[in-house]
Amino acid sequence: MDEKGAVRESCTNQRDALIAMSHRIHAHPELGFEEEQASTWLAESLADAGFAVERGVCGVPTAFVATKGRGPLHVGICAEYDCLPGIGHACGHNMIAAMSIGAAIAAARVADDAGLTITVLGTPAEEVGNDSGKIRLIEGGAFTGIHAAMMVHPAPFDFVAPKLIAASMFEVEYTGKEAHAAAFPELGINAADALTVAQTAVGLLRQHIEQTDRIHGIVTRGGDAPNVVPAHTCCKYIIRSNTIDDLTKLRRKVLRCFEAGAVATGSTMQVIGGDKPYADVRHDAAIAAVYRRNAEAAGRVFPDLGPQADRFAASTDMGNVSHVIPSIHPLIGINSLPAVNHQPEFTAHCATPDADKAVYDGALAMAWTAVDLARDAALTARLTGRASGR
Ligand SMILES: [Zn+2]
Ligand SMILES: [Zn+2]
């Protein structure tokens, strides 16, 4: 049997276990940096498959690194496993986790013959929007020595190189002064009004930003009682722009809107976070082409999305990885429409037969991609930074 046949056989042998892993994580959703069960289950599965596993890497308790093989081309496969508050695995990270360990175990089976070293990077807290798992693992050196990185993300449809733009999540806290809202209102400083002014200013700002920018937020503390002038309010906002540079410009404009709230009401303001944003994803075109070919060989179909392809924009900390290592972040469809990511209906779709099929197909396509990268002397030479000898 050739290497790709052996990879397929491994994926087929793992199919039931991968689907069980996907469903198990789906049934036990854990928020970012709290993924104790998921990281344990994944690390144990990889250890059972002969990987050398290190847990709690880079000071992140729910991160791990698992490596097998001794080949010259070192491929990293990222696993995400955090959920969203209140709606569980509405982004399908349970599937990403299962797909990534499946791909790694299958590719590792042929690693030495194919010329591969395979590492799974367990990367927590993708949904937090700032200073996330992959950012901490990059800073901590966990990606050092890896030549190419990949992961596959669930979506309503397959999409080989989706637009994934820069993003930054931050909190703004206003502090005012309590007072009896009826008897002594003139003595109060209304921190909720500060938020109202800021939201109005952000709304007006929307006329004057790039069409591709995104601004969205929630109030996390709006006051405690209607008869007490609110003295402590808080909100969380995410801003997105095509690149980190564009994001810096947008951030300046948005923060002025929040300052307006403080000025208008006399509240003081504190900005928390936003210091470690997500970068835009630079898809490596050659690796993406190899993935597409293999995904199609596995039976996946990439629909013509028409104008939707340009309208689509999300963000991920895989962007930060793609700025330091050639990377891909394709989407894999789970036939969920009209349900889309971050809806409870999508959560339900992430443990259906369509999702289970995507787990298998994604694992197979990624493992085949790793084998093909190692087989391509010119590509391997570029990725490893060595002359190809041709
Ligand atoms: Zn998400
Ligand atoms: Zn996601």
mmCIF file of C-alpha atoms and ligand atoms in Angstrom:
data_model
loop_
_atom_site.group_PDB
_atom_site.id
_atom_site.type_symbol
_atom_site.label_atom_id
_atom_site.label_comp_id
_atom_site.label_asym_id
_atom_site.label_seq_id
_atom_site.Cartn_x
_atom_site.Cartn_y
_atom_site.Cartn_z
ATOM 1 C CA MET A 1 0.000 0.000 0.000
ATOM 2 C CA ASP A 2 1.307 3.456 -0.833
ATOM 3 C CA GLU A 3 1.531 6.250 1.732
ATOM 4 C CA LYS A 4 -1.760 7.888 0.805
ATOM 5 C CA GLY A 5 -3.519 4.528 0.901
ATOM 6 C CA ALA A 6 -2.094 3.926 4.365
ATOM 7 C CA VAL A 7 -3.305 7.365 5.444
ATOM 8 C CA ARG A 8 -6.816 6.589 4.215
ATOM 9 C CA GLU A 9 -6.769 3.247 6.018
ATOM 10 C CA SER A 10 -5.735 5.001 9.243
ATOM 11 C CA CYS A 11 -8.551 7.556 8.906
ATOM 12 C CA THR A 12 -11.047 4.768 8.241
ATOM 13 C CA ASN A 13 -9.823 2.832 11.262
ATOM 14 C CA GLN A 14 -10.115 5.972 13.393
ATOM 15 C CA ARG A 15 -13.494 7.058 12.058
ATOM 16 C CA ASP A 16 -15.641 5.895 14.990
ATOM 17 C CA ALA A 17 -13.161 7.182 17.579
ATOM 18 C CA LEU A 18 -12.910 10.606 15.909
ATOM 19 C CA ILE A 19 -16.682 10.977 15.725
ATOM 20 C CA ALA A 20 -16.951 9.903 19.369
ATOM 21 C CA MET A 21 -14.321 12.522 20.309
ATOM 22 C CA SER A 22 -16.157 15.218 18.344
ATOM 23 C CA HIS A 23 -19.466 14.359 20.049
ATOM 24 C CA ARG A 24 -17.863 14.090 23.479
ATOM 25 C CA ILE A 25 -16.367 17.583 23.291
ATOM 26 C CA HIS A 26 -19.638 18.864 21.787
ATOM 27 C CA ALA A 27 -21.537 17.476 24.788
ATOM 28 C CA HIS A 28 -19.105 19.044 27.289
ATOM 29 C CA PRO A 29 -18.547 22.607 26.055
ATOM 30 C CA GLU A 30 -15.791 24.540 27.829
ATOM 31 C CA LEU A 31 -14.969 28.237 27.492
ATOM 32 C CA GLY A 32 -11.584 29.561 26.385
ATOM 33 C CA PHE A 33 -8.689 28.763 28.758
ATOM 34 C CA GLU A 34 -11.046 26.463 30.734
ATOM 35 C CA GLU A 35 -10.879 23.503 28.317
ATOM 36 C CA GLU A 36 -9.590 21.039 30.912
ATOM 37 C CA GLN A 37 -11.569 18.016 29.751
ATOM 38 C CA ALA A 38 -11.115 18.541 26.015
ATOM 39 C CA SER A 39 -7.368 19.133 26.262
ATOM 40 C CA THR A 40 -7.012 16.049 28.492
ATOM 41 C CA TRP A 41 -9.002 13.795 26.137
ATOM 42 C CA LEU A 42 -7.096 15.004 23.072
ATOM 43 C CA ALA A 43 -3.671 14.742 24.708
ATOM 44 C CA GLU A 44 -4.462 11.241 25.952
ATOM 45 C CA SER A 45 -5.577 10.097 22.493
ATOM 46 C CA LEU A 46 -2.358 11.370 20.963
ATOM 47 C CA ALA A 47 -0.234 9.767 23.700
ATOM 48 C CA ASP A 48 -2.048 6.461 23.056
ATOM 49 C CA ALA A 49 -1.124 6.827 19.364
ATOM 50 C CA GLY A 50 2.560 7.139 20.258
ATOM 51 C CA PHE A 51 2.961 10.914 20.201
ATOM 52 C CA ALA A 52 5.319 12.600 22.660
ATOM 53 C CA VAL A 53 2.933 14.916 24.493
ATOM 54 C CA GLU A 54 3.702 17.964 26.572
ATOM 55 C CA ARG A 55 0.789 19.588 28.359
ATOM 56 C CA GLY A 56 0.415 23.063 29.829
ATOM 57 C CA VAL A 57 2.956 24.517 27.391
ATOM 58 C CA CYS A 58 3.872 28.225 27.347
ATOM 59 C CA GLY A 59 2.196 28.738 30.715
ATOM 60 C CA VAL A 60 -1.249 27.918 29.307
ATOM 61 C CA PRO A 61 -2.720 25.019 31.345
ATOM 62 C CA THR A 62 -5.091 23.840 28.580
ATOM 63 C CA ALA A 63 -2.548 24.061 25.747
ATOM 64 C CA PHE A 64 -0.476 21.099 24.608
ATOM 65 C CA VAL A 65 2.051 20.051 21.995
ATOM 66 C CA ALA A 66 2.215 16.474 20.658
ATOM 67 C CA THR A 67 4.869 15.315 18.190
ATOM 68 C CA LYS A 68 5.603 12.143 16.227
ATOM 69 C CA GLY A 69 7.957 11.341 13.348
ATOM 70 C CA ARG A 70 11.510 12.272 12.401
ATOM 71 C CA GLY A 71 11.185 13.537 8.842
ATOM 72 C CA PRO A 72 12.749 16.770 7.604
ATOM 73 C CA LEU A 73 9.448 18.563 6.861
ATOM 74 C CA HIS A 74 7.760 19.558 10.120
ATOM 75 C CA VAL A 75 4.023 20.130 9.732
ATOM 76 C CA GLY A 76 1.933 21.621 12.548
ATOM 77 C CA ILE A 77 -1.786 20.911 12.818
ATOM 78 C CA CYS A 78 -3.707 23.243 15.124
ATOM 79 C CA ALA A 79 -6.544 21.959 17.270
ATOM 80 C CA GLU A 80 -9.116 24.346 18.738
ATOM 81 C CA TYR A 81 -11.606 23.190 21.361
ATOM 82 C CA ASP A 82 -13.180 26.192 23.085
ATOM 83 C CA CYS A 83 -16.904 26.975 22.968
ATOM 84 C CA LEU A 84 -18.961 30.171 23.041
ATOM 85 C CA PRO A 85 -20.739 31.524 26.137
ATOM 86 C CA GLY A 86 -24.335 30.328 26.336
ATOM 87 C CA ILE A 87 -24.528 28.546 22.976
ATOM 88 C CA GLY A 88 -21.931 25.789 23.305
ATOM 89 C CA HIS A 89 -20.011 24.578 20.276
ATOM 90 C CA ALA A 90 -21.660 27.007 17.850
ATOM 91 C CA CYS A 91 -18.389 27.347 15.939
ATOM 92 C CA GLY A 92 -17.758 23.599 15.679
ATOM 93 C CA HIS A 93 -14.430 23.579 17.475
ATOM 94 C CA ASN A 94 -15.344 20.077 18.675
ATOM 95 C CA MET A 95 -14.994 19.040 15.030
ATOM 96 C CA ILE A 96 -11.701 20.916 14.596
ATOM 97 C CA ALA A 97 -10.246 19.058 17.580
ATOM 98 C CA ALA A 98 -11.293 15.639 16.277
ATOM 99 C CA MET A 99 -10.241 16.407 12.686
ATOM 100 C CA SER A 100 -6.830 17.640 13.725
ATOM 101 C CA ILE A 101 -5.895 14.662 15.892
ATOM 102 C CA GLY A 102 -7.258 12.331 13.196
ATOM 103 C CA ALA A 103 -5.134 13.991 10.523
ATOM 104 C CA ALA A 104 -2.054 13.909 12.749
ATOM 105 C CA ILE A 105 -2.430 10.253 13.720
ATOM 106 C CA ALA A 106 -2.977 9.266 10.064
ATOM 107 C CA ALA A 107 -0.042 11.338 8.765
ATOM 108 C CA ALA A 108 2.195 10.143 11.593
ATOM 109 C CA ARG A 109 1.611 6.543 10.504
ATOM 110 C CA VAL A 110 3.645 7.249 7.357
ATOM 111 C CA ALA A 111 5.719 10.137 8.722
ATOM 112 C CA ASP A 112 9.162 8.554 8.589
ATOM 113 C CA ASP A 113 8.664 7.083 5.098
ATOM 114 C CA ALA A 114 7.108 10.286 3.790
ATOM 115 C CA GLY A 115 9.750 12.538 5.343
ATOM 116 C CA LEU A 116 7.462 14.189 7.867
ATOM 117 C CA THR A 117 7.446 15.253 11.468
ATOM 118 C CA ILE A 118 3.917 15.908 12.680
ATOM 119 C CA THR A 119 3.003 18.133 15.626
ATOM 120 C CA VAL A 120 -0.464 18.797 16.963
ATOM 121 C CA LEU A 121 -0.669 22.157 18.685
ATOM 122 C CA GLY A 122 -3.523 22.268 21.163
ATOM 123 C CA THR A 123 -4.458 25.937 20.979
ATOM 124 C CA PRO A 124 -7.061 27.122 23.518
ATOM 125 C CA ALA A 125 -9.345 30.122 23.556
ATOM 126 C CA GLU A 126 -9.698 31.028 19.881
ATOM 127 C CA GLU A 127 -12.993 32.809 20.581
ATOM 128 C CA VAL A 128 -11.625 35.295 23.150
ATOM 129 C CA GLY A 129 -10.486 37.824 20.538
ATOM 130 C CA ASN A 130 -7.310 39.063 22.253
ATOM 131 C CA ASP A 131 -4.165 37.447 23.678
ATOM 132 C CA SER A 132 -5.506 34.011 22.752
ATOM 133 C CA GLY A 133 -3.973 30.540 22.821
ATOM 134 C CA LYS A 134 -2.128 30.691 19.496
ATOM 135 C CA ILE A 135 -0.726 34.153 20.296
ATOM 136 C CA ARG A 136 0.653 32.846 23.603
ATOM 137 C CA LEU A 137 2.036 29.721 21.918
ATOM 138 C CA ILE A 138 3.766 31.799 19.240
ATOM 139 C CA GLU A 139 5.270 34.072 21.915
ATOM 140 C CA GLY A 140 6.292 31.058 23.974
ATOM 141 C CA GLY A 141 8.108 29.433 21.051
ATOM 142 C CA ALA A 142 5.789 26.442 20.577
ATOM 143 C CA PHE A 143 5.685 27.028 16.804
ATOM 144 C CA THR A 144 9.472 27.344 16.480
ATOM 145 C CA GLY A 145 10.868 24.792 14.032
ATOM 146 C CA ILE A 146 7.502 24.078 12.400
ATOM 147 C CA HIS A 147 7.615 24.678 8.648
ATOM 148 C CA ALA A 148 3.925 24.783 7.723
ATOM 149 C CA ALA A 149 0.725 24.997 9.737
ATOM 150 C CA MET A 150 -2.837 24.039 8.976
ATOM 151 C CA MET A 151 -6.294 23.533 10.390
ATOM 152 C CA VAL A 152 -9.751 23.193 8.886
ATOM 153 C CA HIS A 153 -12.760 25.106 10.252
ATOM 154 C CA PRO A 154 -16.443 24.101 10.052
ATOM 155 C CA ALA A 155 -18.746 26.422 8.133
ATOM 156 C CA PRO A 156 -21.962 26.178 6.123
ATOM 157 C CA PHE A 157 -19.899 25.482 2.959
ATOM 158 C CA ASP A 158 -16.406 24.463 1.809
ATOM 159 C CA PHE A 159 -14.168 27.454 1.056
ATOM 160 C CA VAL A 160 -10.458 26.994 0.444
ATOM 161 C CA ALA A 161 -9.186 30.520 1.175
ATOM 162 C CA PRO A 162 -11.846 32.537 3.027
ATOM 163 C CA LYS A 163 -11.256 36.193 3.807
ATOM 164 C CA LEU A 164 -10.133 36.290 7.439
ATOM 165 C CA ILE A 165 -9.391 39.809 8.598
ATOM 166 C CA ALA A 166 -7.609 41.381 11.559
ATOM 167 C CA ALA A 167 -9.581 41.762 14.789
ATOM 168 C CA SER A 168 -9.231 43.184 18.252
ATOM 169 C CA MET A 169 -11.391 42.669 21.316
ATOM 170 C CA PHE A 170 -11.271 45.168 24.158
ATOM 171 C CA GLU A 171 -13.345 46.267 27.132
ATOM 172 C CA VAL A 172 -14.199 49.796 28.149
ATOM 173 C CA GLU A 173 -15.100 50.577 31.754
ATOM 174 C CA TYR A 174 -16.675 53.877 32.780
ATOM 175 C CA THR A 175 -16.686 55.105 36.344
ATOM 176 C CA GLY A 176 -19.075 57.830 37.464
ATOM 177 C CA LYS A 177 -20.717 58.644 40.779
ATOM 178 C CA GLU A 178 -23.775 57.124 42.450
ATOM 179 C CA ALA A 179 -26.620 59.309 43.662
ATOM 180 C CA HIS A 180 -30.359 58.989 44.350
ATOM 181 C CA ALA A 181 -31.721 59.155 40.821
ATOM 182 C CA ALA A 182 -34.747 61.270 41.842
ATOM 183 C CA ALA A 183 -33.807 63.095 45.061
ATOM 184 C CA PHE A 184 -30.228 64.155 44.223
ATOM 185 C CA PRO A 185 -29.674 63.534 40.484
ATOM 186 C CA GLU A 186 -27.533 66.655 40.153
ATOM 187 C CA LEU A 187 -24.902 64.970 42.334
ATOM 188 C CA GLY A 188 -24.613 61.882 40.134
ATOM 189 C CA ILE A 189 -22.228 61.162 37.266
ATOM 190 C CA ASN A 190 -23.963 58.758 34.927
ATOM 191 C CA ALA A 191 -21.651 56.054 33.574
ATOM 192 C CA ALA A 192 -24.538 54.502 31.626
ATOM 193 C CA ASP A 193 -25.019 57.776 29.759
ATOM 194 C CA ALA A 194 -21.326 57.613 28.865
ATOM 195 C CA LEU A 195 -22.004 54.285 27.168
ATOM 196 C CA THR A 196 -25.028 55.688 25.364
ATOM 197 C CA VAL A 197 -22.995 58.599 23.987
ATOM 198 C CA ALA A 198 -20.225 56.191 22.937
ATOM 199 C CA GLN A 199 -22.664 53.873 21.165
ATOM 200 C CA THR A 200 -24.246 56.831 19.373
ATOM 201 C CA ALA A 201 -20.825 58.098 18.294
ATOM 202 C CA VAL A 202 -19.853 54.623 17.051
ATOM 203 C CA GLY A 203 -23.104 54.498 15.096
ATOM 204 C CA LEU A 204 -22.305 57.833 13.424
ATOM 205 C CA LEU A 205 -18.713 56.703 12.797
ATOM 206 C CA ARG A 206 -20.017 53.887 10.599
ATOM 207 C CA GLN A 207 -20.456 56.421 7.763
ATOM 208 C CA HIS A 208 -16.750 57.176 7.829
ATOM 209 C CA ILE A 209 -15.015 53.813 7.962
ATOM 210 C CA GLU A 210 -13.936 51.368 5.263
ATOM 211 C CA GLN A 211 -16.786 49.265 3.908
ATOM 212 C CA THR A 212 -14.848 46.191 4.940
ATOM 213 C CA ASP A 213 -14.484 47.285 8.594
ATOM 214 C CA ARG A 214 -16.636 45.736 11.285
ATOM 215 C CA ILE A 215 -17.548 47.135 14.727
ATOM 216 C CA HIS A 216 -19.714 45.170 17.139
ATOM 217 C CA GLY A 217 -20.124 45.086 20.878
ATOM 218 C CA ILE A 218 -22.187 44.267 23.935
ATOM 219 C CA VAL A 219 -22.867 45.982 27.247
ATOM 220 C CA THR A 220 -21.664 43.705 30.016
ATOM 221 C CA ARG A 221 -22.639 45.990 32.882
ATOM 222 C CA GLY A 222 -25.272 48.649 32.441
ATOM 223 C CA GLY A 223 -26.098 49.618 36.014
ATOM 224 C CA ASP A 224 -27.460 47.943 39.096
ATOM 225 C CA ALA A 225 -30.741 49.683 39.946
ATOM 226 C CA PRO A 226 -32.883 52.276 38.167
ATOM 227 C CA ASN A 227 -33.072 54.484 41.256
ATOM 228 C CA VAL A 228 -29.272 54.597 41.642
ATOM 229 C CA VAL A 229 -27.352 56.686 39.113
ATOM 230 C CA PRO A 230 -25.105 54.069 37.444
ATOM 231 C CA ALA A 231 -21.504 54.649 38.514
ATOM 232 C CA HIS A 232 -19.955 51.521 36.975
ATOM 233 C CA THR A 233 -20.622 50.369 33.429
ATOM 234 C CA CYS A 234 -18.692 48.142 31.092
ATOM 235 C CA CYS A 235 -18.835 46.956 27.503
ATOM 236 C CA LYS A 236 -16.929 44.565 25.255
ATOM 237 C CA TYR A 237 -16.283 45.503 21.648
ATOM 238 C CA ILE A 238 -14.632 43.776 18.714
ATOM 239 C CA ILE A 239 -13.339 45.834 15.810
ATOM 240 C CA ARG A 240 -12.139 44.274 12.560
ATOM 241 C CA SER A 241 -10.281 45.592 9.570
ATOM 242 C CA ASN A 242 -8.499 44.090 6.568
ATOM 243 C CA THR A 243 -5.015 44.258 8.079
ATOM 244 C CA ILE A 244 -3.372 45.008 11.414
ATOM 245 C CA ASP A 245 -2.356 48.448 10.072
ATOM 246 C CA ASP A 246 -5.931 49.251 9.078
ATOM 247 C CA LEU A 247 -7.082 47.977 12.452
ATOM 248 C CA THR A 248 -4.761 50.401 14.256
ATOM 249 C CA LYS A 249 -6.354 53.302 12.370
ATOM 250 C CA LEU A 250 -9.870 52.057 13.110
ATOM 251 C CA ARG A 251 -9.040 51.559 16.780
ATOM 252 C CA ARG A 252 -8.008 55.211 17.104
ATOM 253 C CA LYS A 253 -11.338 56.367 15.643
ATOM 254 C CA VAL A 254 -13.409 53.991 17.770
ATOM 255 C CA LEU A 255 -11.621 54.922 20.984
ATOM 256 C CA ARG A 256 -12.411 58.580 20.299
ATOM 257 C CA CYS A 257 -16.096 57.613 20.360
ATOM 258 C CA PHE A 258 -15.637 56.069 23.777
ATOM 259 C CA GLU A 259 -13.735 59.142 24.959
ATOM 260 C CA ALA A 260 -16.716 61.222 23.842
ATOM 261 C CA GLY A 261 -18.856 59.344 26.348
ATOM 262 C CA ALA A 262 -16.424 60.118 29.142
ATOM 263 C CA VAL A 263 -16.146 63.794 28.161
ATOM 264 C CA ALA A 264 -19.894 64.305 27.841
ATOM 265 C CA THR A 265 -20.708 62.851 31.239
ATOM 266 C CA GLY A 266 -17.608 63.567 33.305
ATOM 267 C CA SER A 267 -17.013 59.843 33.832
ATOM 268 C CA THR A 268 -13.549 58.367 33.821
ATOM 269 C CA MET A 269 -12.746 55.648 31.340
ATOM 270 C CA GLN A 270 -10.434 52.660 31.254
ATOM 271 C CA VAL A 271 -9.668 50.519 28.198
ATOM 272 C CA ILE A 272 -8.713 46.910 28.937
ATOM 273 C CA GLY A 273 -7.237 44.559 26.315
ATOM 274 C CA GLY A 274 -7.006 45.015 22.584
ATOM 275 C CA ASP A 275 -3.230 44.915 22.976
ATOM 276 C CA LYS A 276 -2.750 41.523 21.273
ATOM 277 C CA PRO A 277 -5.033 41.535 18.242
ATOM 278 C CA TYR A 278 -5.646 38.806 15.687
ATOM 279 C CA ALA A 279 -3.831 39.304 12.406
ATOM 280 C CA ASP A 280 -5.380 38.722 9.002
ATOM 281 C CA VAL A 281 -4.831 35.223 7.577
ATOM 282 C CA ARG A 282 -2.284 35.027 4.766
ATOM 283 C CA HIS A 283 -3.244 31.788 3.046
ATOM 284 C CA ASP A 284 -0.218 30.100 1.495
ATOM 285 C CA ALA A 285 -1.461 29.704 -2.082
ATOM 286 C CA ALA A 286 0.605 26.614 -2.869
ATOM 287 C CA ILE A 287 -0.410 24.741 0.288
ATOM 288 C CA ALA A 288 -4.026 25.829 -0.223
ATOM 289 C CA ALA A 289 -3.941 24.369 -3.751
ATOM 290 C CA VAL A 290 -2.603 21.068 -2.402
ATOM 291 C CA TYR A 291 -5.360 21.020 0.226
ATOM 292 C CA ARG A 292 -8.050 21.750 -2.343
ATOM 293 C CA ARG A 293 -6.864 18.944 -4.604
ATOM 294 C CA ASN A 294 -6.856 16.492 -1.717
ATOM 295 C CA ALA A 295 -10.190 17.648 -0.324
ATOM 296 C CA GLU A 296 -11.724 17.147 -3.768
ATOM 297 C CA ALA A 297 -10.105 13.703 -3.961
ATOM 298 C CA ALA A 298 -11.783 12.974 -0.615
ATOM 299 C CA GLY A 299 -15.121 13.920 -2.193
ATOM 300 C CA ARG A 300 -15.503 17.517 -1.039
ATOM 301 C CA VAL A 301 -17.053 20.065 -3.393
ATOM 302 C CA PHE A 302 -16.103 23.764 -3.329
ATOM 303 C CA PRO A 303 -19.203 25.668 -4.446
ATOM 304 C CA ASP A 304 -19.055 28.889 -6.428
ATOM 305 C CA LEU A 305 -20.054 31.352 -3.695
ATOM 306 C CA GLY A 306 -20.438 34.309 -6.066
ATOM 307 C CA PRO A 307 -20.569 37.717 -4.343
ATOM 308 C CA GLN A 308 -20.841 35.992 -0.972
ATOM 309 C CA ALA A 309 -17.170 35.049 -1.259
ATOM 310 C CA ASP A 310 -16.217 38.741 -1.044
ATOM 311 C CA ARG A 311 -18.772 39.661 1.596
ATOM 312 C CA PHE A 312 -17.653 36.917 3.975
ATOM 313 C CA ALA A 313 -15.211 38.110 6.653
ATOM 314 C CA ALA A 314 -14.310 36.471 9.923
ATOM 315 C CA SER A 315 -11.204 36.480 12.100
ATOM 316 C CA THR A 316 -8.995 33.946 13.824
ATOM 317 C CA ASP A 317 -5.727 33.806 15.709
ATOM 318 C CA MET A 318 -4.576 31.434 12.956
ATOM 319 C CA GLY A 319 -3.848 34.776 11.259
ATOM 320 C CA ASN A 320 -1.010 35.361 13.705
ATOM 321 C CA VAL A 321 0.366 31.898 12.908
ATOM 322 C CA SER A 322 0.152 32.654 9.181
ATOM 323 C CA HIS A 323 2.347 35.725 9.673
ATOM 324 C CA VAL A 324 5.191 33.589 11.059
ATOM 325 C CA ILE A 325 4.714 30.227 9.244
ATOM 326 C CA PRO A 326 3.189 29.419 5.830
ATOM 327 C CA SER A 327 -0.358 28.385 6.774
ATOM 328 C CA ILE A 328 -3.807 27.476 5.521
ATOM 329 C CA HIS A 329 -7.224 27.830 7.160
ATOM 330 C CA PRO A 330 -9.837 26.409 4.780
ATOM 331 C CA LEU A 331 -13.491 25.997 5.726
ATOM 332 C CA ILE A 332 -15.322 22.679 5.536
ATOM 333 C CA GLY A 333 -19.070 22.569 4.979
ATOM 334 C CA ILE A 334 -21.543 20.812 7.259
ATOM 335 C CA ASN A 335 -24.676 21.478 5.163
ATOM 336 C CA SER A 336 -26.136 23.688 7.888
ATOM 337 C CA LEU A 337 -27.817 26.508 5.937
ATOM 338 C CA PRO A 338 -29.767 28.522 6.864
ATOM 339 C CA ALA A 339 -27.907 27.957 10.141
ATOM 340 C CA VAL A 340 -24.544 29.733 10.312
ATOM 341 C CA ASN A 341 -21.676 29.866 12.802
ATOM 342 C CA HIS A 342 -22.411 31.354 16.235
ATOM 343 C CA GLN A 343 -26.078 30.348 16.201
ATOM 344 C CA PRO A 344 -27.499 27.674 18.509
ATOM 345 C CA GLU A 345 -28.886 26.017 15.364
ATOM 346 C CA PHE A 346 -25.290 25.676 14.137
ATOM 347 C CA THR A 347 -24.362 24.096 17.482
ATOM 348 C CA ALA A 348 -26.943 21.415 16.759
ATOM 349 C CA HIS A 349 -25.504 20.884 13.274
ATOM 350 C CA CYS A 350 -21.986 20.285 14.640
ATOM 351 C CA ALA A 351 -22.889 16.762 15.774
ATOM 352 C CA THR A 352 -24.935 15.541 12.805
ATOM 353 C CA PRO A 353 -24.007 12.926 10.163
ATOM 354 C CA ASP A 354 -22.944 15.812 7.842
ATOM 355 C CA ALA A 355 -20.608 17.120 10.565
ATOM 356 C CA ASP A 356 -19.279 13.624 11.258
ATOM 357 C CA LYS A 357 -18.535 13.184 7.552
ATOM 358 C CA ALA A 358 -16.701 16.524 7.551
ATOM 359 C CA VAL A 359 -14.586 15.352 10.502
ATOM 360 C CA TYR A 360 -13.500 12.301 8.508
ATOM 361 C CA ASP A 361 -13.034 14.176 5.219
ATOM 362 C CA GLY A 362 -11.132 17.042 6.869
ATOM 363 C CA ALA A 363 -8.795 14.650 8.680
ATOM 364 C CA LEU A 364 -8.116 12.734 5.460
ATOM 365 C CA ALA A 365 -7.596 15.875 3.353
ATOM 366 C CA MET A 366 -5.178 17.398 5.882
ATOM 367 C CA ALA A 367 -3.179 14.171 6.286
ATOM 368 C CA TRP A 368 -2.977 13.734 2.501
ATOM 369 C CA THR A 369 -1.915 17.383 2.212
ATOM 370 C CA ALA A 370 0.944 16.801 4.668
ATOM 371 C CA VAL A 371 2.117 13.797 2.633
ATOM 372 C CA ASP A 372 1.951 15.747 -0.626
ATOM 373 C CA LEU A 373 3.900 18.672 0.849
ATOM 374 C CA ALA A 374 6.707 16.292 1.804
ATOM 375 C CA ARG A 375 6.605 14.623 -1.632
ATOM 376 C CA ASP A 376 7.023 17.970 -3.418
ATOM 377 C CA ALA A 377 10.768 18.645 -3.325
ATOM 378 C CA ALA A 378 10.507 22.270 -4.419
ATOM 379 C CA LEU A 379 7.729 23.053 -1.945
ATOM 380 C CA THR A 380 9.526 21.250 0.880
ATOM 381 C CA ALA A 381 12.677 23.198 0.012
ATOM 382 C CA ARG A 382 10.792 26.485 0.233
ATOM 383 C CA LEU A 383 9.072 25.566 3.484
ATOM 384 C CA THR A 384 12.197 24.254 5.192
ATOM 385 C CA GLY A 385 14.338 27.049 3.792
ATOM 386 C CA ARG A 386 16.717 24.581 2.127
ATOM 387 C CA ALA A 387 17.897 24.396 -1.454
ATOM 388 C CA SER A 388 15.938 21.724 -3.298
ATOM 389 C CA GLY A 389 19.064 20.288 -4.874
ATOM 390 C CA ARG A 390 17.674 20.775 -8.348
HETATM 391 ZN ZN ZN B 1 -16.221 31.305 16.162
HETATM 392 ZN ZN ZN B 2 -14.276 29.142 15.190
#
